[in-house]
């Protein structure tokens, strides 16, 4: 079983440039939750579902615009790679490293 919990320093490629985000992911009794923090805002990680080394979730952000982000990542050790979709924008990449 993959361990998703921890602090993840992430870089999101966005249509307006890169954004640095910290994912604080928790896992208690098989329930995955957390918070995503950026300079702009902090939002809850919602609807998190794990399947092996894969993790999907959503986030409702309001800055720079109100939109739901849908993440689909794979975790291997302390590395997270994948993509996210922001509303009608094209698929974008996300890369993260777990903080030690």
mmCIF file of C-alpha atoms in Angstrom:
data_model
loop_
_atom_site.group_PDB
_atom_site.id
_atom_site.type_symbol
_atom_site.label_atom_id
_atom_site.label_comp_id
_atom_site.label_asym_id
_atom_site.label_seq_id
_atom_site.Cartn_x
_atom_site.Cartn_y
_atom_site.Cartn_z
ATOM 1 C CA UNK A 1 0.000 0.000 0.000
ATOM 2 C CA UNK A 2 1.324 3.421 -0.958
ATOM 3 C CA UNK A 3 1.824 6.027 1.760
ATOM 4 C CA UNK A 4 0.388 9.338 0.551
ATOM 5 C CA UNK A 5 0.564 11.177 3.899
ATOM 6 C CA UNK A 6 2.983 14.019 4.418
ATOM 7 C CA UNK A 7 3.949 17.475 3.279
ATOM 8 C CA UNK A 8 4.487 17.672 -0.478
ATOM 9 C CA UNK A 9 6.286 20.605 -2.124
ATOM 10 C CA UNK A 10 4.577 20.821 -5.502
ATOM 11 C CA UNK A 11 5.020 22.758 -8.713
ATOM 12 C CA UNK A 12 1.904 23.205 -10.837
ATOM 13 C CA UNK A 13 2.204 24.348 -14.426
ATOM 14 C CA UNK A 14 -0.660 26.760 -15.114
ATOM 15 C CA UNK A 15 -1.772 28.742 -18.172
ATOM 16 C CA UNK A 16 -0.359 31.866 -16.463
ATOM 17 C CA UNK A 17 2.947 30.349 -15.264
ATOM 18 C CA UNK A 18 4.115 27.981 -12.552
ATOM 19 C CA UNK A 19 2.606 27.947 -9.080
ATOM 20 C CA UNK A 20 4.233 26.606 -5.921
ATOM 21 C CA UNK A 21 1.857 24.715 -3.639
ATOM 22 C CA UNK A 22 2.283 22.650 -0.480
ATOM 23 C CA UNK A 23 -0.043 19.671 -0.180
ATOM 24 C CA UNK A 24 -0.543 18.580 3.432
ATOM 25 C CA UNK A 25 -2.035 15.117 3.036
ATOM 26 C CA UNK A 26 -3.285 13.022 5.947
ATOM 27 C CA UNK A 27 -4.512 9.455 6.058
ATOM 28 C CA UNK A 28 -6.474 8.199 9.058
ATOM 29 C CA UNK A 29 -8.174 4.791 9.024
ATOM 30 C CA UNK A 30 -7.950 4.702 5.234
ATOM 31 C CA UNK A 31 -9.527 8.141 4.781
ATOM 32 C CA UNK A 32 -7.332 10.561 2.832
ATOM 33 C CA UNK A 33 -7.803 14.294 3.358
ATOM 34 C CA UNK A 34 -5.726 17.417 3.536
ATOM 35 C CA UNK A 35 -5.100 21.003 2.579
ATOM 36 C CA UNK A 36 -3.369 22.646 -0.371
ATOM 37 C CA UNK A 37 -1.588 25.905 0.475
ATOM 38 C CA UNK A 38 -0.226 28.532 -1.886
ATOM 39 C CA UNK A 39 0.613 32.211 -1.547
ATOM 40 C CA UNK A 40 -2.872 32.933 -2.894
ATOM 41 C CA UNK A 41 -5.039 30.727 -0.648
ATOM 42 C CA UNK A 42 -5.501 27.491 1.299
ATOM 43 C CA UNK A 43 -8.144 25.009 0.166
ATOM 44 C CA UNK A 44 -9.281 21.579 1.281
ATOM 45 C CA UNK A 45 -8.368 18.432 -0.610
ATOM 46 C CA UNK A 46 -11.745 16.833 -1.402
ATOM 47 C CA UNK A 47 -12.994 13.487 -2.696
ATOM 48 C CA UNK A 48 -9.558 11.859 -2.352
ATOM 49 C CA UNK A 49 -9.468 8.282 -3.651
ATOM 50 C CA UNK A 50 -6.446 5.985 -3.735
ATOM 51 C CA UNK A 51 -5.927 2.986 -6.000
ATOM 52 C CA UNK A 52 -2.548 1.362 -5.516
ATOM 53 C CA UNK A 53 0.049 4.082 -6.128
ATOM 54 C CA UNK A 54 -2.516 6.397 -7.764
ATOM 55 C CA UNK A 55 -4.318 9.223 -5.961
ATOM 56 C CA UNK A 56 -7.117 11.407 -7.307
ATOM 57 C CA UNK A 57 -8.784 14.387 -5.643
ATOM 58 C CA UNK A 58 -10.462 17.734 -6.265
ATOM 59 C CA UNK A 59 -9.908 21.252 -4.946
ATOM 60 C CA UNK A 60 -12.181 24.280 -5.220
ATOM 61 C CA UNK A 61 -10.020 27.373 -5.713
ATOM 62 C CA UNK A 62 -11.053 31.008 -5.992
ATOM 63 C CA UNK A 63 -7.757 32.657 -6.996
ATOM 64 C CA UNK A 64 -6.978 33.719 -9.682
ATOM 65 C CA UNK A 65 -10.483 32.549 -10.645
ATOM 66 C CA UNK A 66 -13.186 30.319 -9.194
ATOM 67 C CA UNK A 67 -12.639 26.819 -10.606
ATOM 68 C CA UNK A 68 -12.526 23.167 -9.537
ATOM 69 C CA UNK A 69 -9.178 21.446 -9.987
ATOM 70 C CA UNK A 70 -9.203 17.672 -10.597
ATOM 71 C CA UNK A 71 -5.906 15.942 -9.784
ATOM 72 C CA UNK A 72 -4.654 12.522 -10.915
ATOM 73 C CA UNK A 73 -1.185 11.632 -9.615
ATOM 74 C CA UNK A 74 1.053 8.646 -9.035
ATOM 75 C CA UNK A 75 3.294 8.376 -5.974
ATOM 76 C CA UNK A 76 6.567 6.459 -5.868
ATOM 77 C CA UNK A 77 8.446 6.837 -2.596
ATOM 78 C CA UNK A 78 8.864 10.560 -2.032
ATOM 79 C CA UNK A 79 7.973 11.587 -5.596
ATOM 80 C CA UNK A 80 4.548 12.563 -6.925
ATOM 81 C CA UNK A 81 3.931 13.094 -10.651
ATOM 82 C CA UNK A 82 0.758 13.569 -12.600
ATOM 83 C CA UNK A 83 -1.703 16.025 -13.996
ATOM 84 C CA UNK A 84 -4.626 18.197 -13.107
ATOM 85 C CA UNK A 85 -7.511 19.741 -15.001
ATOM 86 C CA UNK A 86 -8.757 23.244 -14.212
ATOM 87 C CA UNK A 87 -12.245 23.671 -15.610
ATOM 88 C CA UNK A 88 -12.158 24.211 -19.389
ATOM 89 C CA UNK A 89 -8.356 24.679 -19.487
ATOM 90 C CA UNK A 90 -6.175 21.924 -20.981
ATOM 91 C CA UNK A 91 -4.584 19.229 -18.811
ATOM 92 C CA UNK A 92 -1.560 20.576 -16.899
ATOM 93 C CA UNK A 93 1.300 18.890 -15.041
ATOM 94 C CA UNK A 94 2.044 18.641 -11.347
ATOM 95 C CA UNK A 95 5.293 17.399 -9.790
ATOM 96 C CA UNK A 96 5.965 17.168 -6.067
ATOM 97 C CA UNK A 97 8.541 15.944 -3.594
ATOM 98 C CA UNK A 98 7.704 14.862 -0.057
ATOM 99 C CA UNK A 99 9.368 17.091 2.567
ATOM 100 C CA UNK A 100 11.691 15.311 4.966
#
